[in-house]
PDB file of C-alpha atoms in Angstrom:
ATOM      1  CA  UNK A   1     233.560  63.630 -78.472  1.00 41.00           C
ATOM      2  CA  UNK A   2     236.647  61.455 -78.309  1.00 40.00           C
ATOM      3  CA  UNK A   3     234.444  58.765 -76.476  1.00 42.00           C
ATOM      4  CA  UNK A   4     231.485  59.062 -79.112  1.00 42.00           C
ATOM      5  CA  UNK A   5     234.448  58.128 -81.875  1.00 42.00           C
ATOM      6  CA  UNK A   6     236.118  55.088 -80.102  1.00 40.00           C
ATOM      7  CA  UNK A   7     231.891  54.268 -79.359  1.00 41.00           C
ATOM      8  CA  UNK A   8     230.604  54.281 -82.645  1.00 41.00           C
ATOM      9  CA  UNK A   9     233.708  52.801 -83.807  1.00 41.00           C
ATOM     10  CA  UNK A  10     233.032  49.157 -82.040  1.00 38.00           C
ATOM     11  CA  UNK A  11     229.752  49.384 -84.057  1.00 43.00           C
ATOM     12  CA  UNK A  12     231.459  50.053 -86.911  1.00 42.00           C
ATOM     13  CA  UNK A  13     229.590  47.322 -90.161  1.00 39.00           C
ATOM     14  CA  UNK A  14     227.286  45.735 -87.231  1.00 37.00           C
ATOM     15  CA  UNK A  15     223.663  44.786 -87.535  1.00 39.00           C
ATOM     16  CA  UNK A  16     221.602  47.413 -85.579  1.00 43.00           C
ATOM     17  CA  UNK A  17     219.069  45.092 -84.202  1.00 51.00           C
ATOM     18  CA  UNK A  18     218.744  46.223 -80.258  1.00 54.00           C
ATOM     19  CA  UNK A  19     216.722  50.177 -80.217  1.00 83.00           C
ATOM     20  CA  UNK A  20     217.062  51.327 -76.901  1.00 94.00           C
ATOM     21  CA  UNK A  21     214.232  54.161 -76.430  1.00 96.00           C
ATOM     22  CA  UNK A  22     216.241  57.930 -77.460  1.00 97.00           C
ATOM     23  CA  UNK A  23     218.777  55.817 -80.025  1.00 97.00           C
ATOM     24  CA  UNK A  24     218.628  57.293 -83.316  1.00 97.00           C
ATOM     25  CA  UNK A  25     217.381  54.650 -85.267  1.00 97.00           C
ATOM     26  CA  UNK A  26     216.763  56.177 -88.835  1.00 98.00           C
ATOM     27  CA  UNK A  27     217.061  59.044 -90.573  1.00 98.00           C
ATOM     28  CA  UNK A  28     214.406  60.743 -93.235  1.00 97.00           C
ATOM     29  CA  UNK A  29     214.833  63.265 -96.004  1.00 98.00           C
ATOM     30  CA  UNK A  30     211.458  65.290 -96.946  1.00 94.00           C
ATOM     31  CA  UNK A  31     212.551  66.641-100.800  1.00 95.00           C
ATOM     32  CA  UNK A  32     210.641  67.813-103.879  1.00 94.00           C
ATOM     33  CA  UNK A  33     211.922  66.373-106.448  1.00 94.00           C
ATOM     34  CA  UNK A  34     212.635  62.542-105.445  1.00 95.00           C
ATOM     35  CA  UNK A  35     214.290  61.174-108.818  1.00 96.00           C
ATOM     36  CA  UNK A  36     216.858  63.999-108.816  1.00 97.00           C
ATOM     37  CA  UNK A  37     217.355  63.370-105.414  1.00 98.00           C
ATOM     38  CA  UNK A  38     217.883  59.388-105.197  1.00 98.00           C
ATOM     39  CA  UNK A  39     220.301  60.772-108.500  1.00 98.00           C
ATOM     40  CA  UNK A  40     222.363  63.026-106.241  1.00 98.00           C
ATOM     41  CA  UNK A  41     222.936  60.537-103.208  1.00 98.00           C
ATOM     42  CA  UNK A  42     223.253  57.393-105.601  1.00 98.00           C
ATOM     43  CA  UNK A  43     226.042  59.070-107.086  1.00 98.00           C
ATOM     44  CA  UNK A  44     227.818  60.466-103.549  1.00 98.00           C
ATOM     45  CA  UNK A  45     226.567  57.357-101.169  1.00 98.00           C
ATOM     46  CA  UNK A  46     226.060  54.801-103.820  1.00 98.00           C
ATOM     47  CA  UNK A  47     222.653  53.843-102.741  1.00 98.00           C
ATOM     48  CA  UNK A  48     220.522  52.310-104.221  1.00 98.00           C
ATOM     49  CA  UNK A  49     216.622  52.619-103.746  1.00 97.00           C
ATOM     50  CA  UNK A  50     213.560  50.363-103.048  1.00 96.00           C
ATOM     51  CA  UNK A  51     209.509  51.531-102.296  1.00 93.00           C
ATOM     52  CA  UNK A  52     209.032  52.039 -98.603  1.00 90.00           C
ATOM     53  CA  UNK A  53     205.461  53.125 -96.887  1.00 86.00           C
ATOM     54  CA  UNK A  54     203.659  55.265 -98.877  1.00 81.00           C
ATOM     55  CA  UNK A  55     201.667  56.702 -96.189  1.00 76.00           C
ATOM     56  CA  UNK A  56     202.590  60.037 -96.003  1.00 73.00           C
ATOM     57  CA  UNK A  57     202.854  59.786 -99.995  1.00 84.00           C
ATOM     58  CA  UNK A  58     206.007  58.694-102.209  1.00 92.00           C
ATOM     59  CA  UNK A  59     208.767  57.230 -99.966  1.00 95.00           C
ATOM     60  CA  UNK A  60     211.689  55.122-100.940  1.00 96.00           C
ATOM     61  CA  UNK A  61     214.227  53.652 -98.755  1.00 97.00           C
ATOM     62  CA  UNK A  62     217.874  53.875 -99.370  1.00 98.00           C
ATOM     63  CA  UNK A  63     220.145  50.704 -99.402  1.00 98.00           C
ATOM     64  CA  UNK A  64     223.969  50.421 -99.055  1.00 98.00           C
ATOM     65  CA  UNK A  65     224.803  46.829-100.223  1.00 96.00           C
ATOM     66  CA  UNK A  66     221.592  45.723 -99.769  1.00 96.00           C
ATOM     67  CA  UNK A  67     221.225  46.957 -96.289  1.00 97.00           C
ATOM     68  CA  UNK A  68     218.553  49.826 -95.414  1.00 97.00           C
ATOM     69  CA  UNK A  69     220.516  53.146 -93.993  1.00 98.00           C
ATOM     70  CA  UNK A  70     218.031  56.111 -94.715  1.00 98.00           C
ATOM     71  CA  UNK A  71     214.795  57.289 -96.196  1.00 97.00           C
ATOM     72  CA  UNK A  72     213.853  59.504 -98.867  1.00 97.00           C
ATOM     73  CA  UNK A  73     210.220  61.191 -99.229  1.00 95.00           C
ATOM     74  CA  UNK A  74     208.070  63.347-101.324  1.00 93.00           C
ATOM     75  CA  UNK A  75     207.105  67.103 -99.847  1.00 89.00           C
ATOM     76  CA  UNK A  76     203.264  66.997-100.547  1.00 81.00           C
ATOM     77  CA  UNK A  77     201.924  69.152-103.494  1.00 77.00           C
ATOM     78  CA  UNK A  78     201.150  72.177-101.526  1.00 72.00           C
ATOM     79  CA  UNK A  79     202.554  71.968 -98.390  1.00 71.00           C
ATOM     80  CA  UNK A  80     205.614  74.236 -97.742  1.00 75.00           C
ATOM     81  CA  UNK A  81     207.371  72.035 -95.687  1.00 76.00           C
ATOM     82  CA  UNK A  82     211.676  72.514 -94.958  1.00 83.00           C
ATOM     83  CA  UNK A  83     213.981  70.001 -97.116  1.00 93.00           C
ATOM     84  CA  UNK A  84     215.577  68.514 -94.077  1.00 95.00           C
ATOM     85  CA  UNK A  85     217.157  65.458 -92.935  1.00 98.00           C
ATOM     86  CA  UNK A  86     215.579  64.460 -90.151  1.00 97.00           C
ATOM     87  CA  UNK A  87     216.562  61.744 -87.313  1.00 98.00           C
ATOM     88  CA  UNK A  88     214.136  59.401 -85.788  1.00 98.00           C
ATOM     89  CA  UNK A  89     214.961  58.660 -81.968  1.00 98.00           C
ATOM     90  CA  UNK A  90     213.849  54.762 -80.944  1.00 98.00           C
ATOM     91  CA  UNK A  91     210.763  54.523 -78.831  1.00 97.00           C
ATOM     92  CA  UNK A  92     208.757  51.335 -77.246  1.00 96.00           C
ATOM     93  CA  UNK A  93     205.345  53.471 -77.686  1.00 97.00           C
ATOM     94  CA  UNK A  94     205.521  55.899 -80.508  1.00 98.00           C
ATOM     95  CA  UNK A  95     201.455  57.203 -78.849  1.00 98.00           C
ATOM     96  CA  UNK A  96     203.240  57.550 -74.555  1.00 98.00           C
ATOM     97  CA  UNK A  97     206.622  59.468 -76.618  1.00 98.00           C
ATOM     98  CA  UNK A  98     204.373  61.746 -78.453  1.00 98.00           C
ATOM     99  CA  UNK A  99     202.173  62.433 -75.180  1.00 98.00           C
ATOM    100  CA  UNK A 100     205.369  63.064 -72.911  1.00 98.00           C
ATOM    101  CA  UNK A 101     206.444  65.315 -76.075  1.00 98.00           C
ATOM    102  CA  UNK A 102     203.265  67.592 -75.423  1.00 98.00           C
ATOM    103  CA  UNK A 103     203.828  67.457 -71.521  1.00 97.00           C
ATOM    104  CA  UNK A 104     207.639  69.087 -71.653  1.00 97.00           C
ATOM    105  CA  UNK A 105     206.678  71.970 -73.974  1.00 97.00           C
ATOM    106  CA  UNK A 106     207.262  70.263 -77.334  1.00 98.00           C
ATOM    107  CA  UNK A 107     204.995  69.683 -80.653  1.00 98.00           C
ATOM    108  CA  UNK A 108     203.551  67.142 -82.452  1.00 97.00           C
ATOM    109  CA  UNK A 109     203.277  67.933 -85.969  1.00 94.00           C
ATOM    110  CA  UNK A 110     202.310  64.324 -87.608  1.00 92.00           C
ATOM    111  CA  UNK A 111     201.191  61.105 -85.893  1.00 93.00           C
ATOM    112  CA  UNK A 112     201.567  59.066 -84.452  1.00 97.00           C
ATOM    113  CA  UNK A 113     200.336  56.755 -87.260  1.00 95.00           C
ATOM    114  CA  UNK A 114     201.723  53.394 -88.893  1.00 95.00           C
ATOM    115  CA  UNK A 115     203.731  52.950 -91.726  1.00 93.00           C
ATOM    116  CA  UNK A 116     202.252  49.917 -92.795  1.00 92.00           C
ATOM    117  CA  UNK A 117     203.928  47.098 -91.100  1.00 93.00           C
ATOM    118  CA  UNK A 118     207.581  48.545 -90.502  1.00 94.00           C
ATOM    119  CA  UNK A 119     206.873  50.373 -87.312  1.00 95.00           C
ATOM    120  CA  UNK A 120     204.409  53.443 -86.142  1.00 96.00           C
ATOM    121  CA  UNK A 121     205.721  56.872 -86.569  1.00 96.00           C
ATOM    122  CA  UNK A 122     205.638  60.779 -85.804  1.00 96.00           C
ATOM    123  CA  UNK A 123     207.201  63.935 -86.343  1.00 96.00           C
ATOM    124  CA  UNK A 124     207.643  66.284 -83.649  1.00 97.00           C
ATOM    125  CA  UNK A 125     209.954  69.218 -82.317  1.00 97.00           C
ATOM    126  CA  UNK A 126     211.526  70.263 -79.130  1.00 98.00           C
ATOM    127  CA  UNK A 127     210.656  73.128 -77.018  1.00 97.00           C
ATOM    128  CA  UNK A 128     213.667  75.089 -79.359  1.00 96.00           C
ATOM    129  CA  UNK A 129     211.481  74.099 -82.587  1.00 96.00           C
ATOM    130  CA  UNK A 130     214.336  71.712 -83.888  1.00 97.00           C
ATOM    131  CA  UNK A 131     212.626  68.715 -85.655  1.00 97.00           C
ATOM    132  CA  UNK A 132     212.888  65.030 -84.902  1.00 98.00           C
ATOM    133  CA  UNK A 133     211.173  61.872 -85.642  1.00 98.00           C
ATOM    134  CA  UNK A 134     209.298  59.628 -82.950  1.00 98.00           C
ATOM    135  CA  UNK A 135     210.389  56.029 -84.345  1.00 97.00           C
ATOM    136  CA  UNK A 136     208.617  52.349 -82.825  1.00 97.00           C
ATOM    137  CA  UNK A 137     209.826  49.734 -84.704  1.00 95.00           C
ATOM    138  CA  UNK A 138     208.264  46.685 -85.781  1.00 94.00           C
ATOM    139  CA  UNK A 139     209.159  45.387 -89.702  1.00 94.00           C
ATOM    140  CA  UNK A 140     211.975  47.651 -89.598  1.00 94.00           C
ATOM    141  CA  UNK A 141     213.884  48.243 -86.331  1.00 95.00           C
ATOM    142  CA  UNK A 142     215.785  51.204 -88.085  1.00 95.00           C
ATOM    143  CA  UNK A 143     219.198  51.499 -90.168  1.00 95.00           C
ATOM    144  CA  UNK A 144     220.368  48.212 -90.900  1.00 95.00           C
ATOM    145  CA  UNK A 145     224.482  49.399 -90.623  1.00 94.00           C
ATOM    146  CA  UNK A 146     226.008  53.133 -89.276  1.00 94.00           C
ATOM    147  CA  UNK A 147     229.812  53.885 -89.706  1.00 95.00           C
ATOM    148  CA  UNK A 148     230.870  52.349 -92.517  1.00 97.00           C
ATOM    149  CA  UNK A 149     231.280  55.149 -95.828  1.00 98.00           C
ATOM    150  CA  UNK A 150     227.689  55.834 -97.300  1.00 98.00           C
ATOM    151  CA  UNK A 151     225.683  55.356 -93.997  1.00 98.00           C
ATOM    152  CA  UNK A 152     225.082  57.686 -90.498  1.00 98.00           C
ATOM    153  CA  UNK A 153     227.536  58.053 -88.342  1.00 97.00           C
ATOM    154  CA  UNK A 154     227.111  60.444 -85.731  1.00 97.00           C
ATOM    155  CA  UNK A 155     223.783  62.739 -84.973  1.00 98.00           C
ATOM    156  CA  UNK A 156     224.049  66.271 -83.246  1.00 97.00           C
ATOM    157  CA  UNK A 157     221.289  68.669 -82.412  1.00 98.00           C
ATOM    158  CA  UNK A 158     222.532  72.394 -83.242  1.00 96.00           C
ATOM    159  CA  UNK A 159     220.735  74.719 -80.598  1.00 96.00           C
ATOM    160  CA  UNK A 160     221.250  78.138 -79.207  1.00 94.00           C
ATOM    161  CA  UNK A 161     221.950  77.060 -75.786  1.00 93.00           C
ATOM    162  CA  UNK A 162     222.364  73.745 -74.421  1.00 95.00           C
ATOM    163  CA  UNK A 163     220.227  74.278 -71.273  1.00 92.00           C
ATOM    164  CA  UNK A 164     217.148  75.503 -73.081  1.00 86.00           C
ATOM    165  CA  UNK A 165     216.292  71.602 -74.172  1.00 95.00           C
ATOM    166  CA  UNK A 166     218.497  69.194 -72.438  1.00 95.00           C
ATOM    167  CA  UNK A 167     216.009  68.759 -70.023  1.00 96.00           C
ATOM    168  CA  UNK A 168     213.112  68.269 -72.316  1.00 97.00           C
ATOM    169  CA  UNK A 169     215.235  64.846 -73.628  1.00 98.00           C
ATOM    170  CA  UNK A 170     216.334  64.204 -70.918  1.00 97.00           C
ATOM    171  CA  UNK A 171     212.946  63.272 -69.589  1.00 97.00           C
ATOM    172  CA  UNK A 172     211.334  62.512 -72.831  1.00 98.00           C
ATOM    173  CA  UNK A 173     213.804  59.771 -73.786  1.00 97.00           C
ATOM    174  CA  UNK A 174     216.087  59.002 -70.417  1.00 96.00           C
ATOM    175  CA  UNK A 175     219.337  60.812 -71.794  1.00 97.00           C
ATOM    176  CA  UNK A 176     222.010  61.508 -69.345  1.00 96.00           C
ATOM    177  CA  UNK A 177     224.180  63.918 -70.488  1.00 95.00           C
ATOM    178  CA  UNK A 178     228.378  64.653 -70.082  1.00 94.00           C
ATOM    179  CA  UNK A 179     230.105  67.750 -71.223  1.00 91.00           C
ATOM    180  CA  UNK A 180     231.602  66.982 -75.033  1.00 84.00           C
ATOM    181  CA  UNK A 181     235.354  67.009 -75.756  1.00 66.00           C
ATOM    182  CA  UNK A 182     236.279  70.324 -74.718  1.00 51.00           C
ATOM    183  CA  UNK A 183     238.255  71.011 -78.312  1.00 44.00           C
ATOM    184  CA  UNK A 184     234.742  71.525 -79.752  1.00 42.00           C
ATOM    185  CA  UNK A 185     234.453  70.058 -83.278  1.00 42.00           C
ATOM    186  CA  UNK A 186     234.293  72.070 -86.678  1.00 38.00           C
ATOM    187  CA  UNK A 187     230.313  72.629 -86.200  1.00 44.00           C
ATOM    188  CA  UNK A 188     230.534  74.763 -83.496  1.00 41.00           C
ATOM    189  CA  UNK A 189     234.060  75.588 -82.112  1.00 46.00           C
ATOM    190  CA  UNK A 190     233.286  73.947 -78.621  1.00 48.00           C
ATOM    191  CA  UNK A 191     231.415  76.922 -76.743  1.00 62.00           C
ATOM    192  CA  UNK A 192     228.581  74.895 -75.390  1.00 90.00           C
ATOM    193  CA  UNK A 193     228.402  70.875 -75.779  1.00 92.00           C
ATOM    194  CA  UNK A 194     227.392  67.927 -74.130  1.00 95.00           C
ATOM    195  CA  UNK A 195     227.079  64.173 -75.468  1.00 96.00           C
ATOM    196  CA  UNK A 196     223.815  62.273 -75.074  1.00 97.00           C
ATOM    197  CA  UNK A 197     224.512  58.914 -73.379  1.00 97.00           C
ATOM    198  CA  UNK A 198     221.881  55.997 -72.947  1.00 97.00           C
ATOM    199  CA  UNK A 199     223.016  52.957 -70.204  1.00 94.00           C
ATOM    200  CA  UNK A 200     226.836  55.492 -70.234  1.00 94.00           C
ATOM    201  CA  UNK A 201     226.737  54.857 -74.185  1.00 95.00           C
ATOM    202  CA  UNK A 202     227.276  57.992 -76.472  1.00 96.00           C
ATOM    203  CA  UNK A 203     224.309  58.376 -78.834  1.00 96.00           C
ATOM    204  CA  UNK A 204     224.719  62.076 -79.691  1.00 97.00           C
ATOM    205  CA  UNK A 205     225.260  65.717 -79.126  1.00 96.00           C
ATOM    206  CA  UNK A 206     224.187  69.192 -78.587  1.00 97.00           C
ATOM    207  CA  UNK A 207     225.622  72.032 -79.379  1.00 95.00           C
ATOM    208  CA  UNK A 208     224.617  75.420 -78.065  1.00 95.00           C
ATOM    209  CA  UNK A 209     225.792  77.767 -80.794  1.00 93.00           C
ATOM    210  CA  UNK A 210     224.079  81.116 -79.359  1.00 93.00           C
ATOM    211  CA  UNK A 211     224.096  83.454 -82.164  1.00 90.00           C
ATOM    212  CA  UNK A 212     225.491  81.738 -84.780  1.00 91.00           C
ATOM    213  CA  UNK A 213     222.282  79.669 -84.920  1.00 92.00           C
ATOM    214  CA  UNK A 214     221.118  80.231 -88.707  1.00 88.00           C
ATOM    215  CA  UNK A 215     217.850  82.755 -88.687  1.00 87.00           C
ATOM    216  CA  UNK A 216     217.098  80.978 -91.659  1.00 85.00           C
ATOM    217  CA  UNK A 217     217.118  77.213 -90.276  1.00 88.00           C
ATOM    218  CA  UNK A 218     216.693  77.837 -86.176  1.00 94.00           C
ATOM    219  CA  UNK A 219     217.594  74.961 -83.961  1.00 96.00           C
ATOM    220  CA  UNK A 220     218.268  71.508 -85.867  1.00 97.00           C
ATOM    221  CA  UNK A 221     219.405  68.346 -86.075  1.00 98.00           C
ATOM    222  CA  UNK A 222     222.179  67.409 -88.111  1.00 98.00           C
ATOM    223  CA  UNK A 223     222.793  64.085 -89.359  1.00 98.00           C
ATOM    224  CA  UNK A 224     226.484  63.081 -90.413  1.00 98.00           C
ATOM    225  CA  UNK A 225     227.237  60.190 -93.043  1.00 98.00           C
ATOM    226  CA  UNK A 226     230.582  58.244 -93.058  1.00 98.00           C
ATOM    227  CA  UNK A 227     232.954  59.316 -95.864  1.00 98.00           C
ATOM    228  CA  UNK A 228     236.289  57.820 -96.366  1.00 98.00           C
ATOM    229  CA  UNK A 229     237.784  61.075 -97.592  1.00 98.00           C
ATOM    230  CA  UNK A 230     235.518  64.475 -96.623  1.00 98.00           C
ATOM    231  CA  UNK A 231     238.036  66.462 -99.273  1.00 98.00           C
ATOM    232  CA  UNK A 232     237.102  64.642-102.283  1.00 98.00           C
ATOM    233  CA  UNK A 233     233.298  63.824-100.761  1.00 98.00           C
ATOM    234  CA  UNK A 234     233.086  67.488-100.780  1.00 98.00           C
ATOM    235  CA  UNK A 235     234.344  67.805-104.175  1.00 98.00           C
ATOM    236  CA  UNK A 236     231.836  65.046-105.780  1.00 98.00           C
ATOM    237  CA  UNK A 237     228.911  66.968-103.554  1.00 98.00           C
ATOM    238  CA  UNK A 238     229.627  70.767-105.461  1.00 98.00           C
ATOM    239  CA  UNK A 239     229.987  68.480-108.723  1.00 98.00           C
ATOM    240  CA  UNK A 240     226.919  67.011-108.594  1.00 98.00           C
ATOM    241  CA  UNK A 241     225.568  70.133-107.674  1.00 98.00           C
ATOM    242  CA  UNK A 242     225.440  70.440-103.648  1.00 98.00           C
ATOM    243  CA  UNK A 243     227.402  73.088-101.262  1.00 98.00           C
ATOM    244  CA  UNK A 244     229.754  73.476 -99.576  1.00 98.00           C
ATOM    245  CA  UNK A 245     228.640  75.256 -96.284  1.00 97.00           C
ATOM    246  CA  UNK A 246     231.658  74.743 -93.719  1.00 96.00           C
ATOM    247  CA  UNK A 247     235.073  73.548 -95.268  1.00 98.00           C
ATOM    248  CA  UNK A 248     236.505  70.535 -93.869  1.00 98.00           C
ATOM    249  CA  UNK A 249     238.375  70.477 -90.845  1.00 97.00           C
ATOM    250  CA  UNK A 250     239.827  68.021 -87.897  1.00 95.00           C
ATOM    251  CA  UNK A 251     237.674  67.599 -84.480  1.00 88.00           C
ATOM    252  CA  UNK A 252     236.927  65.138 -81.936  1.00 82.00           C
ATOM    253  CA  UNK A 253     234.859  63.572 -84.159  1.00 88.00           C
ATOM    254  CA  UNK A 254     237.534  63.433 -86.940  1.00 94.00           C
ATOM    255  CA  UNK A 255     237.437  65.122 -90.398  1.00 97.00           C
ATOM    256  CA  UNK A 256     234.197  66.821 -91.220  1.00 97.00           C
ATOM    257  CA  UNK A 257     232.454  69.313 -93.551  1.00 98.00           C
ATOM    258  CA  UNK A 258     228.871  70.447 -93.547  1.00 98.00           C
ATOM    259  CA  UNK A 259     227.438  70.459 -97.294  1.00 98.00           C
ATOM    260  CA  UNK A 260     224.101  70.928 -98.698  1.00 98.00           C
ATOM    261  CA  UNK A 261     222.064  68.494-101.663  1.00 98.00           C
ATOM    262  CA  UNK A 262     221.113  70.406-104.841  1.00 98.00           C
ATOM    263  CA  UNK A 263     217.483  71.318-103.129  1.00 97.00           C
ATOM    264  CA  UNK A 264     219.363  72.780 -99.959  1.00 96.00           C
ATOM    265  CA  UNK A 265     219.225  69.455 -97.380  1.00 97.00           C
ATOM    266  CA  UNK A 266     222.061  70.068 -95.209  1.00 97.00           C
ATOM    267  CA  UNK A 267     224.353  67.622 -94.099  1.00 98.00           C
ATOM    268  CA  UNK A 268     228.100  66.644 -92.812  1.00 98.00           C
ATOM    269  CA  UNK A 269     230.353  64.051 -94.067  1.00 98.00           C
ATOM    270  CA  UNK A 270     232.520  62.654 -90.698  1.00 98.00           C
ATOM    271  CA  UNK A 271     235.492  60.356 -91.517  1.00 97.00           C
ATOM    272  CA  UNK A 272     236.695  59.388 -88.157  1.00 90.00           C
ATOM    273  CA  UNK A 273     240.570  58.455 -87.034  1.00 76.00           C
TER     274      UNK A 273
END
């Protein structure tokens, strides 16, 4: 994971305007209650928070010095939907991903539909049921700025085995893949992991975790946000009334922990070398 560091690192503060189909390009948080929420992160992130599309009901987006870097939506009354960050992977045709999606053995749960003019959406899962967005851009081509504290940083999907779904994005979305850093990071001590590369340019990870996948959560994606100091990040997160799930600890990646928001949303907070 070395190379998705020194990567990420030359994009470090730069306008994300190119979306080469399979690059995560946003990243979505389904909650209950959203003012206690947009509390939580404006206090750890310091975002701040504008209206976004409301079709899917409330839906704000969250800005980092005026720059878009996430989203933040309502769980409809009555549906008993997971309180999840979820990525969105970059598509030219949100309709031919979500077909090829069906083809390899995974779902499509929502969409694909617009969200008014900033792009055309849906939500689907791999063949391992872990969650991800479909994401065509149009109004907004995705976060505006990853890397710097308060924005994504890294994305890694948390599997039982890395062979079970590699091929399903592989063809979905054109990924090559290359064995990870061999020193594993603190997610998943380096059993089973390969980066995600688009044109030989790391995008993300896998990690096959057999089974110490969580019964509770199965296969996921999780999204990590830039910190300048995980230690005291994880100290404002139990403060303000998050988790702490996995201490923090030095990787590939760099320094990492993996926390949870007060309504469970779990996340890790990377600050890199």
């Amino acid at each position: 994971m070395t190379e998705a560091r020194q990567a990420a690192g030359r994009r470090d503060g730069a306008e994300q305007n190119r979306r080469v189909p399979g690059t995560p390009s946003w990243v979505s948080l389904m909650t209950h209650g959203m003012t206690a929420t947009q509390e939580f992160y404006r206090r750890l992130f310091g975002w701040e928070f504008q209206p976004g599309p409301q079709q899917l009901g409330p839906y704000a987006r969250a800005l980092l010095d005026g720059r878009e870097v996430a989203g933040v939506g309502q769980v409809p009354a009555g549906r008993r939907l997971p309180v999840a960050w979820t990525p969105y992977l970059a598509s030219d045709s949100a309709d031919t991903t979500a077909a090829t999606v069906r083809q390899c053995g995974g779902t499509v749960a929502v969409g694909p539909l617009d969200a008014a003019d900033a792009g055309r959406m849906a939500l689907a899962s791999d063949p391992g049921g872990a969650v991800f967005g479909i994401w065509q851009g149009a109004a907004l081509k995705g976060y505006a700025v990853t890397g710097v504290p308060g924005a994504p940083v890294w994305h890694e999907l948390i599997t039982r085995d890395t062979a079970s779904v590699t091929t399903f994005y592989q063809y979905v979305f054109g990924f090559t893949t290359r064995p990870a850093d061999p020193a594993g990071t603190a997610t998943d001590g380096g059993a089973d992991r390969l980066t995600l590369l688009l044109d030989d340019r790391p995008v993300a990870g896998v990690s096959g975790v057999g089974a110490a996948l969580p019964a509770e959560r199965g296969a996921h994606w999780l999204t990590y946000f830039a910190v300048a100091d995980p230690d005291e990040s994880v100290r404002r997160t139990v403060d303000l009334g998050g988790r702490l799930l996995t201490p923090p600890a030095d990787g590939p990646l760099g320094r990492s922990a993996t926390v949870a928001d007060p309504e469970g949303a779990v996340f890790a907070l990377l600050h890199r070398d």
